[in-house]
Amino acid sequence: MSIILTIQTTKKQNKILDNKTMHRYSKTTKLLYFTFLFMSLMACKYVDEQKKEKGFVYIEENSFKIDGEDFFPLMLNYVIQYREIEDEIFISASKNYELPYEFEYDTKEGSLNQLDVHFGLIKDLGFNTIRICMDRVELDENGKHYYATENRNLYINENSKKLIDAVEELLEIASNNELKIMLLIKPPIANKELENFTVNILKRFHKNTTIFAYDFMNEPLYLDSEPVRKKKNALKIVKNWSNLMKRHAPYQLFTIGFAEPIEVFQWDPYLLPVDFVQFHTYHPLRVPNEIYWYSKYIGKPWMVGETALPADNDSISYQMQVQFIKDAYRYTIDCGGAGFGWWEFQEWKHTHFEAEFTGLLTHEGKTITPKGEILGTLKPAALEVANLKNYKKQEPQ
């Protein structure tokens, strides 16, 4: 009997000790949790302060700022291509600009100077930001990604450093023209090669204040490799992208170029952890409705990343294009948008009407700029850009 009592007593004492231990463990866990939370908040605050101190674009009260001053991205979309001449890899203006289907220069120096002339004109027109479309990455039969050039395929794995060196040259040209850059990249979805290339870009430019934001995907509704993607899958992908930004480029912003409100059924801008939403809207009868919808239902800072009305001065007049850019910009301001972007720099020949005539330059005639000559004539809508910023916000109608 005494043995049994002793055993029971010991069990009771152990239970008391276990309860005390668990209580101490619980207190320790809570302390660690709140310590971690505090340190995380301090880290976020530190990153925000670093952005302010170092000239990065940051978000405050649903608006963009730089060094405490308001920054409203007035953005023009611009398509680039990679080239290789005499073993030098560099970035050129799209082959569709100026002389269609031809490169105007056969040297690196000439091509980079062309970028400088284009960027100088973009700045003079009143834009302060360019969305560089460098997402034209192709896939070969072996599942390897590359940029196509006239000479050979530049694989993103083997040529990573040279490809990114070329981006740095472009950023320097943009900086010299006092322009910010939104960099549209090929979306790294479940692909280690693309993710490594993306990480290399983020690491290289994590201190570069010229990059305003990274756009990780263009119009998932139309360009997602998986036609019907579950929301939880999209959320997992974007969380991974957000983590890549936090680890490798914490001072820059991160977005996706959403296509239409119906994207909400897969790539839901309300749920996805982007810093701000950038959406594309084109149909003239739907533009005001879509701007209003995004302003009311996504719960994040937002901007128009692409919009345009094609104009050939025949079926659609240049004056109609002028009125469209004014109306779309003003309604963006009225609804509380943080930025406004136009598609695109110059017309593209021999494609469907909507894409062919949205550019702000035709392919006829010449435009003389302080930095040089451009083959093409500015449309009246291009000359309206500088006046847009004079508009004062009103109540949306």
Short mmCIF file of C-alpha atoms in Angstrom, two decimals:
data_model
loop_
_atom_site.label_atom_id
_atom_site.label_comp_id
_atom_site.label_asym_id
_atom_site.label_seq_id
_atom_site.Cartn_x
_atom_site.Cartn_y
_atom_site.Cartn_z
CA MET A 1 0.00 0.00 0.00
CA SER A 2 2.74 2.47 0.89
CA ILE A 3 4.40 1.76 -2.41
CA ILE A 4 1.16 2.53 -4.30
CA LEU A 5 0.65 5.75 -2.32
CA THR A 6 4.21 6.79 -3.02
CA ILE A 7 3.71 6.19 -6.74
CA GLN A 8 0.45 8.14 -6.76
CA THR A 9 2.04 11.00 -4.87
CA THR A 10 4.93 11.09 -7.27
CA LYS A 11 2.55 11.20 -10.25
CA LYS A 12 0.68 14.07 -8.64
CA GLN A 13 3.91 15.96 -7.99
CA ASN A 14 5.02 15.36 -11.57
CA LYS A 15 1.70 16.68 -12.84
CA ILE A 16 2.14 19.83 -10.77
CA LEU A 17 5.67 20.20 -12.09
CA ASP A 18 4.46 19.61 -15.66
CA ASN A 19 1.80 22.32 -15.24
CA LYS A 20 4.41 24.74 -13.90
CA THR A 21 6.77 23.85 -16.73
CA MET A 22 4.04 24.31 -19.34
CA HIS A 23 3.09 27.63 -17.78
CA ARG A 24 6.72 28.78 -17.92
CA TYR A 25 6.98 27.44 -21.48
CA SER A 26 3.81 29.30 -22.47
CA LYS A 27 5.13 32.55 -21.02
CA THR A 28 8.45 32.05 -22.78
CA THR A 29 6.69 31.33 -26.08
CA LYS A 30 4.57 34.46 -25.76
CA LEU A 31 7.64 36.51 -24.91
CA LEU A 32 9.51 35.15 -27.92
CA TYR A 33 6.49 35.77 -30.15
CA PHE A 34 6.08 39.39 -29.09
CA THR A 35 9.84 39.94 -29.30
CA PHE A 36 9.82 38.59 -32.85
CA LEU A 37 6.78 40.70 -33.72
CA PHE A 38 8.42 43.82 -32.30
CA MET A 39 11.65 43.15 -34.19
CA SER A 40 9.68 42.54 -37.42
CA LEU A 41 7.83 45.84 -36.99
CA MET A 42 11.10 47.62 -36.30
CA ALA A 43 12.66 46.00 -39.37
CA CYS A 44 9.73 47.17 -41.52
CA LYS A 45 10.02 50.65 -40.03
CA TYR A 46 13.77 50.59 -40.70
CA VAL A 47 13.19 49.64 -44.33
CA ASP A 48 10.63 52.44 -44.70
CA GLU A 49 13.02 54.93 -43.18
CA GLN A 50 15.80 53.73 -45.46
CA LYS A 51 13.54 54.28 -48.46
CA LYS A 52 12.88 57.83 -47.33
CA GLU A 53 16.54 58.54 -46.65
CA LYS A 54 17.92 56.98 -49.80
CA GLY A 55 15.54 58.38 -52.38
CA PHE A 56 13.46 55.27 -53.04
CA VAL A 57 9.81 55.54 -54.00
CA TYR A 58 7.60 54.49 -51.09
CA ILE A 59 3.89 54.42 -50.31
CA GLU A 60 2.19 56.62 -47.74
CA GLU A 61 -1.58 57.08 -47.44
CA ASN A 62 -2.22 55.38 -50.80
CA SER A 63 0.15 57.70 -52.65
CA PHE A 64 3.74 57.42 -53.84
CA LYS A 65 6.41 59.61 -52.32
CA ILE A 66 10.12 60.29 -52.68
CA ASP A 67 12.02 62.04 -49.89
CA GLY A 68 8.76 63.21 -48.34
CA GLU A 69 7.49 64.74 -51.59
CA ASP A 70 4.54 63.48 -53.63
CA PHE A 71 5.43 61.39 -56.66
CA PHE A 72 2.80 60.65 -59.29
CA PRO A 73 4.13 58.22 -61.92
CA LEU A 74 3.15 59.51 -65.34
CA MET A 75 4.33 56.47 -67.23
CA LEU A 76 4.93 55.42 -70.83
CA ASN A 77 5.33 51.79 -71.85
CA TYR A 78 8.44 50.99 -73.88
CA VAL A 79 9.48 47.66 -75.45
CA ILE A 80 13.16 46.68 -75.59
CA GLN A 81 15.17 43.94 -77.29
CA TYR A 82 18.53 42.38 -76.57
CA ARG A 83 21.26 42.49 -79.19
CA GLU A 84 24.79 41.13 -79.52
CA ILE A 85 27.41 42.82 -81.70
CA GLU A 86 31.13 41.99 -81.58
CA ASP A 87 30.63 39.85 -78.46
CA GLU A 88 28.95 42.73 -76.62
CA ILE A 89 25.43 42.17 -75.25
CA PHE A 90 23.31 45.27 -74.86
CA ILE A 91 19.72 46.53 -74.88
CA SER A 92 18.21 48.24 -77.89
CA ALA A 93 14.91 49.89 -78.69
CA SER A 94 12.39 47.48 -80.18
CA LYS A 95 12.95 46.58 -83.81
CA ASN A 96 9.39 47.83 -84.42
CA TYR A 97 10.28 51.40 -83.43
CA GLU A 98 11.40 54.00 -85.99
CA LEU A 99 12.06 51.90 -89.16
CA PRO A 100 9.71 48.92 -88.76
CA TYR A 101 11.46 45.53 -88.76
CA GLU A 102 14.92 47.10 -88.90
CA PHE A 103 17.51 48.15 -86.36
CA GLU A 104 18.62 51.69 -87.18
CA TYR A 105 22.14 51.19 -85.79
CA ASP A 106 24.70 48.43 -86.16
CA THR A 107 26.84 49.39 -83.16
CA LYS A 108 26.31 49.29 -79.41
CA GLU A 109 27.14 52.98 -79.13
CA GLY A 110 24.55 53.92 -81.73
CA SER A 111 21.84 51.78 -80.15
CA LEU A 112 22.44 53.15 -76.64
CA ASN A 113 22.45 56.68 -78.03
CA GLN A 114 19.09 55.91 -79.64
CA LEU A 115 17.73 54.92 -76.22
CA ASP A 116 19.03 58.22 -74.84
CA VAL A 117 17.28 60.18 -77.61
CA HIS A 118 14.02 58.29 -77.04
CA PHE A 119 14.19 58.69 -73.26
CA GLY A 120 15.01 62.38 -73.62
CA LEU A 121 11.90 62.88 -75.77
CA ILE A 122 9.78 60.92 -73.28
CA LYS A 123 10.98 63.19 -70.48
CA ASP A 124 10.42 66.35 -72.56
CA LEU A 125 6.84 65.29 -73.30
CA GLY A 126 6.10 65.31 -69.55
CA PHE A 127 6.47 61.67 -68.53
CA ASN A 128 8.54 60.86 -65.44
CA THR A 129 8.45 57.05 -65.58
CA ILE A 130 8.95 54.32 -68.18
CA ARG A 131 7.65 50.76 -67.92
CA ILE A 132 10.39 48.73 -69.58
CA CYS A 133 8.93 45.58 -71.12
CA MET A 134 11.71 43.00 -70.89
CA ASP A 135 9.44 40.00 -70.42
CA ARG A 136 9.88 38.70 -73.99
CA VAL A 137 11.69 35.57 -72.79
CA GLU A 138 11.29 32.45 -74.93
CA LEU A 139 11.47 28.74 -74.15
CA ASP A 140 13.38 26.18 -76.23
CA GLU A 141 12.54 22.52 -76.77
CA ASN A 142 14.70 21.54 -73.79
CA GLY A 143 12.83 23.80 -71.37
CA LYS A 144 15.56 26.47 -71.19
CA HIS A 145 14.73 30.19 -71.30
CA TYR A 146 16.44 32.70 -73.56
CA TYR A 147 16.27 36.12 -75.21
CA ALA A 148 16.38 35.83 -78.99
CA THR A 149 18.82 38.04 -80.93
CA GLU A 150 19.77 38.21 -84.61
CA ASN A 151 22.92 36.21 -83.91
CA ARG A 152 21.97 33.60 -81.34
CA ASN A 153 19.85 32.80 -78.33
CA LEU A 154 21.05 34.41 -75.10
CA TYR A 155 20.18 31.91 -72.39
CA ILE A 156 19.32 33.52 -69.07
CA ASN A 157 21.34 30.98 -67.11
CA GLU A 158 24.62 31.03 -69.05
CA ASN A 159 24.43 34.76 -69.90
CA SER A 160 22.86 36.06 -66.69
CA LYS A 161 25.59 38.53 -65.77
CA LYS A 162 25.89 40.06 -69.25
CA LEU A 163 22.13 40.35 -69.61
CA ILE A 164 21.88 42.14 -66.26
CA ASP A 165 24.90 44.34 -67.09
CA ALA A 166 22.88 45.53 -70.10
CA VAL A 167 19.95 46.44 -67.83
CA GLU A 168 22.34 48.51 -65.72
CA GLU A 169 23.36 50.50 -68.81
CA LEU A 170 19.70 51.17 -69.58
CA LEU A 171 19.05 52.29 -66.00
CA GLU A 172 21.94 54.73 -66.21
CA ILE A 173 20.46 56.27 -69.37
CA ALA A 174 17.07 56.56 -67.66
CA SER A 175 18.65 58.14 -64.58
CA ASN A 176 20.52 60.67 -66.71
CA ASN A 177 17.16 61.66 -68.17
CA GLU A 178 15.60 61.92 -64.67
CA LEU A 179 13.21 59.04 -65.32
CA LYS A 180 12.06 56.28 -62.98
CA ILE A 181 11.71 52.73 -64.25
CA MET A 182 9.09 50.05 -63.69
CA LEU A 183 10.72 46.80 -64.80
CA LEU A 184 8.37 44.21 -66.30
CA ILE A 185 9.98 40.77 -66.04
CA LYS A 186 9.09 37.24 -67.10
CA PRO A 187 7.04 35.77 -64.23
CA PRO A 188 9.05 33.15 -62.29
CA ILE A 189 6.29 30.61 -61.70
CA ALA A 190 7.45 27.18 -60.50
CA ASN A 191 10.66 27.50 -62.50
CA LYS A 192 14.03 27.58 -60.78
CA GLU A 193 15.87 28.99 -63.80
CA LEU A 194 13.54 32.01 -64.04
CA GLU A 195 13.56 32.47 -60.28
CA ASN A 196 17.36 32.48 -60.15
CA PHE A 197 17.49 35.06 -62.95
CA THR A 198 14.93 37.19 -61.13
CA VAL A 199 16.87 36.96 -57.85
CA ASN A 200 20.06 38.00 -59.66
CA ILE A 201 18.26 41.09 -60.99
CA LEU A 202 16.83 41.97 -57.57
CA LYS A 203 20.21 41.56 -55.88
CA ARG A 204 22.07 43.62 -58.46
CA PHE A 205 19.74 46.61 -58.28
CA HIS A 206 18.54 46.53 -54.67
CA LYS A 207 20.24 49.91 -54.03
CA ASN A 208 19.27 51.47 -57.35
CA THR A 209 16.78 54.28 -56.81
CA THR A 210 15.99 54.54 -60.54
CA ILE A 211 13.87 51.39 -60.29
CA PHE A 212 10.51 52.53 -59.01
CA ALA A 213 8.92 49.06 -59.00
CA TYR A 214 9.09 45.53 -60.36
CA ASP A 215 6.15 44.19 -62.34
CA PHE A 216 6.27 40.41 -61.92
CA MET A 217 3.55 39.50 -64.39
CA ASN A 218 1.72 41.04 -67.31
CA GLU A 219 -2.03 40.34 -67.46
CA PRO A 220 -2.40 36.93 -65.78
CA LEU A 221 -5.94 36.65 -67.16
CA TYR A 222 -4.54 36.26 -70.67
CA LEU A 223 -0.90 35.23 -70.22
CA ASP A 224 -0.91 32.81 -67.30
CA SER A 225 0.56 29.46 -68.36
CA GLU A 226 -2.22 27.71 -66.45
CA PRO A 227 -5.58 28.70 -68.04
CA VAL A 228 -7.67 28.02 -64.93
CA ARG A 229 -5.67 28.67 -61.79
CA LYS A 230 -7.09 28.30 -58.30
CA LYS A 231 -7.00 31.36 -56.08
CA LYS A 232 -4.98 29.60 -53.40
CA ASN A 233 -2.38 28.65 -56.00
CA ALA A 234 -2.11 32.24 -57.26
CA LEU A 235 -1.83 33.44 -53.67
CA LYS A 236 1.02 31.00 -52.99
CA ILE A 237 2.89 32.19 -56.09
CA VAL A 238 2.55 35.88 -55.22
CA LYS A 239 3.53 35.28 -51.59
CA ASN A 240 6.73 33.72 -52.89
CA TRP A 241 7.36 36.77 -55.10
CA SER A 242 6.69 39.05 -52.15
CA ASN A 243 9.21 37.10 -50.07
CA LEU A 244 11.79 37.38 -52.86
CA MET A 245 11.33 41.15 -52.78
CA LYS A 246 11.62 41.33 -49.01
CA ARG A 247 14.81 39.26 -49.01
CA HIS A 248 16.58 40.70 -52.03
CA ALA A 249 15.07 44.12 -52.88
CA PRO A 250 13.35 45.44 -49.74
CA TYR A 251 13.62 49.12 -50.74
CA GLN A 252 11.72 48.79 -54.02
CA LEU A 253 8.04 48.21 -54.73
CA PHE A 254 6.33 45.20 -56.23
CA THR A 255 3.24 44.91 -58.42
CA ILE A 256 1.40 42.89 -61.08
CA GLY A 257 -0.19 44.25 -64.27
CA PHE A 258 -3.81 43.13 -63.90
CA ALA A 259 -5.94 42.87 -67.03
CA GLU A 260 -9.63 43.16 -66.07
CA PRO A 261 -11.89 43.02 -63.00
CA ILE A 262 -12.93 39.43 -63.86
CA GLU A 263 -9.36 38.44 -62.96
CA VAL A 264 -10.64 38.49 -59.38
CA PHE A 265 -11.81 34.89 -59.78
CA GLN A 266 -8.20 33.67 -60.05
CA TRP A 267 -5.62 36.42 -59.49
CA ASP A 268 -7.52 38.45 -56.92
CA PRO A 269 -5.88 41.89 -56.44
CA TYR A 270 -7.66 42.28 -53.09
CA LEU A 271 -6.02 39.14 -51.66
CA LEU A 272 -2.61 39.14 -53.33
CA PRO A 273 0.22 40.70 -51.27
CA VAL A 274 1.44 43.25 -53.83
CA ASP A 275 2.56 46.70 -52.68
CA PHE A 276 0.17 48.34 -55.10
CA VAL A 277 -2.14 47.33 -57.93
CA GLN A 278 -1.39 48.34 -61.50
CA PHE A 279 -4.16 47.57 -63.96
CA HIS A 280 -4.76 47.84 -67.70
CA THR A 281 -7.95 49.23 -69.20
CA TYR A 282 -8.67 49.98 -72.85
CA HIS A 283 -12.26 49.81 -74.04
CA PRO A 284 -13.42 53.45 -74.08
CA LEU A 285 -16.89 52.57 -72.78
CA ARG A 286 -15.50 50.44 -69.94
CA VAL A 287 -12.52 52.53 -68.87
CA PRO A 288 -14.42 54.74 -66.38
CA ASN A 289 -16.29 51.74 -64.94
CA GLU A 290 -13.11 49.74 -64.45
CA ILE A 291 -11.25 52.67 -62.90
CA TYR A 292 -14.14 53.16 -60.49
CA TRP A 293 -14.31 49.43 -59.66
CA TYR A 294 -10.60 49.16 -58.81
CA SER A 295 -10.81 52.34 -56.73
CA LYS A 296 -13.64 50.91 -54.62
CA TYR A 297 -12.95 47.20 -54.20
CA ILE A 298 -9.27 46.30 -54.03
CA GLY A 299 -8.25 47.99 -50.79
CA LYS A 300 -4.73 48.90 -51.97
CA PRO A 301 -2.98 51.83 -53.63
CA TRP A 302 -3.56 51.61 -57.39
CA MET A 303 -2.55 53.11 -60.68
CA VAL A 304 -3.43 52.70 -64.34
CA GLY A 305 -0.48 50.87 -65.88
CA GLU A 306 -1.74 50.71 -69.45
CA THR A 307 -4.49 52.50 -71.31
CA ALA A 308 -4.85 53.91 -74.81
CA LEU A 309 -7.22 54.65 -77.62
CA PRO A 310 -5.88 53.64 -81.06
CA ALA A 311 -6.02 56.51 -83.54
CA ASP A 312 -5.14 56.45 -87.24
CA ASN A 313 -6.76 59.85 -87.91
CA ASP A 314 -9.21 58.11 -90.21
CA SER A 315 -11.65 55.75 -88.49
CA ILE A 316 -10.57 57.25 -85.16
CA SER A 317 -9.32 60.83 -85.24
CA TYR A 318 -6.31 62.16 -83.42
CA GLN A 319 -8.59 64.59 -81.61
CA MET A 320 -10.57 61.66 -80.19
CA GLN A 321 -7.31 60.22 -78.87
CA VAL A 322 -6.52 63.57 -77.24
CA GLN A 323 -9.91 63.62 -75.55
CA PHE A 324 -9.47 60.03 -74.39
CA ILE A 325 -6.12 60.61 -72.70
CA LYS A 326 -7.54 63.70 -70.96
CA ASP A 327 -10.69 61.93 -69.79
CA ALA A 328 -8.90 58.75 -68.62
CA TYR A 329 -6.27 60.73 -66.73
CA ARG A 330 -8.79 63.03 -65.08
CA TYR A 331 -11.02 60.18 -63.96
CA THR A 332 -7.96 58.40 -62.53
CA ILE A 333 -7.22 61.52 -60.47
CA ASP A 334 -10.87 61.93 -59.43
CA CYS A 335 -11.04 58.32 -58.18
CA GLY A 336 -7.84 58.59 -56.16
CA GLY A 337 -5.35 56.86 -58.48
CA ALA A 338 -1.67 57.05 -57.59
CA GLY A 339 -0.34 56.97 -61.18
CA PHE A 340 -1.21 56.82 -64.87
CA GLY A 341 0.40 54.93 -67.75
CA TRP A 342 -0.05 54.95 -71.56
CA TRP A 343 0.54 52.17 -74.08
CA GLU A 344 2.93 52.93 -75.83
CA PHE A 345 5.91 54.85 -77.26
CA GLN A 346 5.40 54.26 -81.00
CA GLU A 347 2.99 52.50 -83.32
CA TRP A 348 3.55 48.87 -84.38
CA LYS A 349 3.07 48.07 -88.04
CA HIS A 350 0.97 45.23 -89.44
CA THR A 351 -0.81 44.00 -86.35
CA HIS A 352 -4.43 44.30 -85.25
CA PHE A 353 -5.89 47.81 -85.20
CA GLU A 354 -6.03 48.21 -81.41
CA ALA A 355 -2.33 47.45 -81.03
CA GLU A 356 -1.12 49.13 -84.19
CA PHE A 357 -2.30 52.68 -83.57
CA THR A 358 -2.04 53.26 -79.81
CA GLY A 359 1.54 54.60 -79.94
CA LEU A 360 2.25 58.31 -79.54
CA LEU A 361 4.55 58.39 -82.58
CA THR A 362 3.64 57.50 -86.15
CA HIS A 363 6.17 56.05 -88.60
CA GLU A 364 5.91 58.95 -91.03
CA GLY A 365 8.16 61.98 -91.07
CA LYS A 366 10.78 62.95 -88.49
CA THR A 367 10.85 64.39 -84.98
CA ILE A 368 13.82 66.58 -84.09
CA THR A 369 14.74 66.58 -80.39
CA PRO A 370 17.53 68.36 -78.48
CA LYS A 371 19.40 65.03 -78.40
CA GLY A 372 18.84 63.86 -81.96
CA GLU A 373 16.45 62.79 -84.67
CA ILE A 374 13.66 60.19 -84.45
CA LEU A 375 11.93 58.65 -87.45
CA GLY A 376 8.25 59.31 -86.81
CA THR A 377 5.88 62.17 -86.04
CA LEU A 378 4.34 62.94 -82.67
CA LYS A 379 0.57 62.67 -82.46
CA PRO A 380 -1.37 65.49 -80.78
CA ALA A 381 -2.05 63.26 -77.74
CA ALA A 382 1.70 63.19 -77.06
CA LEU A 383 1.70 66.97 -76.85
CA GLU A 384 -1.16 66.89 -74.35
CA VAL A 385 0.80 64.90 -71.73
CA ALA A 386 2.56 67.92 -70.23
CA ASN A 387 -0.81 69.61 -69.62
CA LEU A 388 -2.35 66.65 -67.77
CA LYS A 389 -0.65 67.44 -64.46
CA ASN A 390 -2.45 70.81 -64.28
CA TYR A 391 -5.77 69.07 -63.61
CA LYS A 392 -7.18 69.37 -60.08
CA LYS A 393 -9.06 66.53 -58.43
CA GLN A 394 -12.86 66.62 -58.43
CA GLU A 395 -15.59 64.34 -57.15
CA PRO A 396 -15.95 61.37 -59.55
CA GLN A 397 -19.15 61.48 -61.58
#
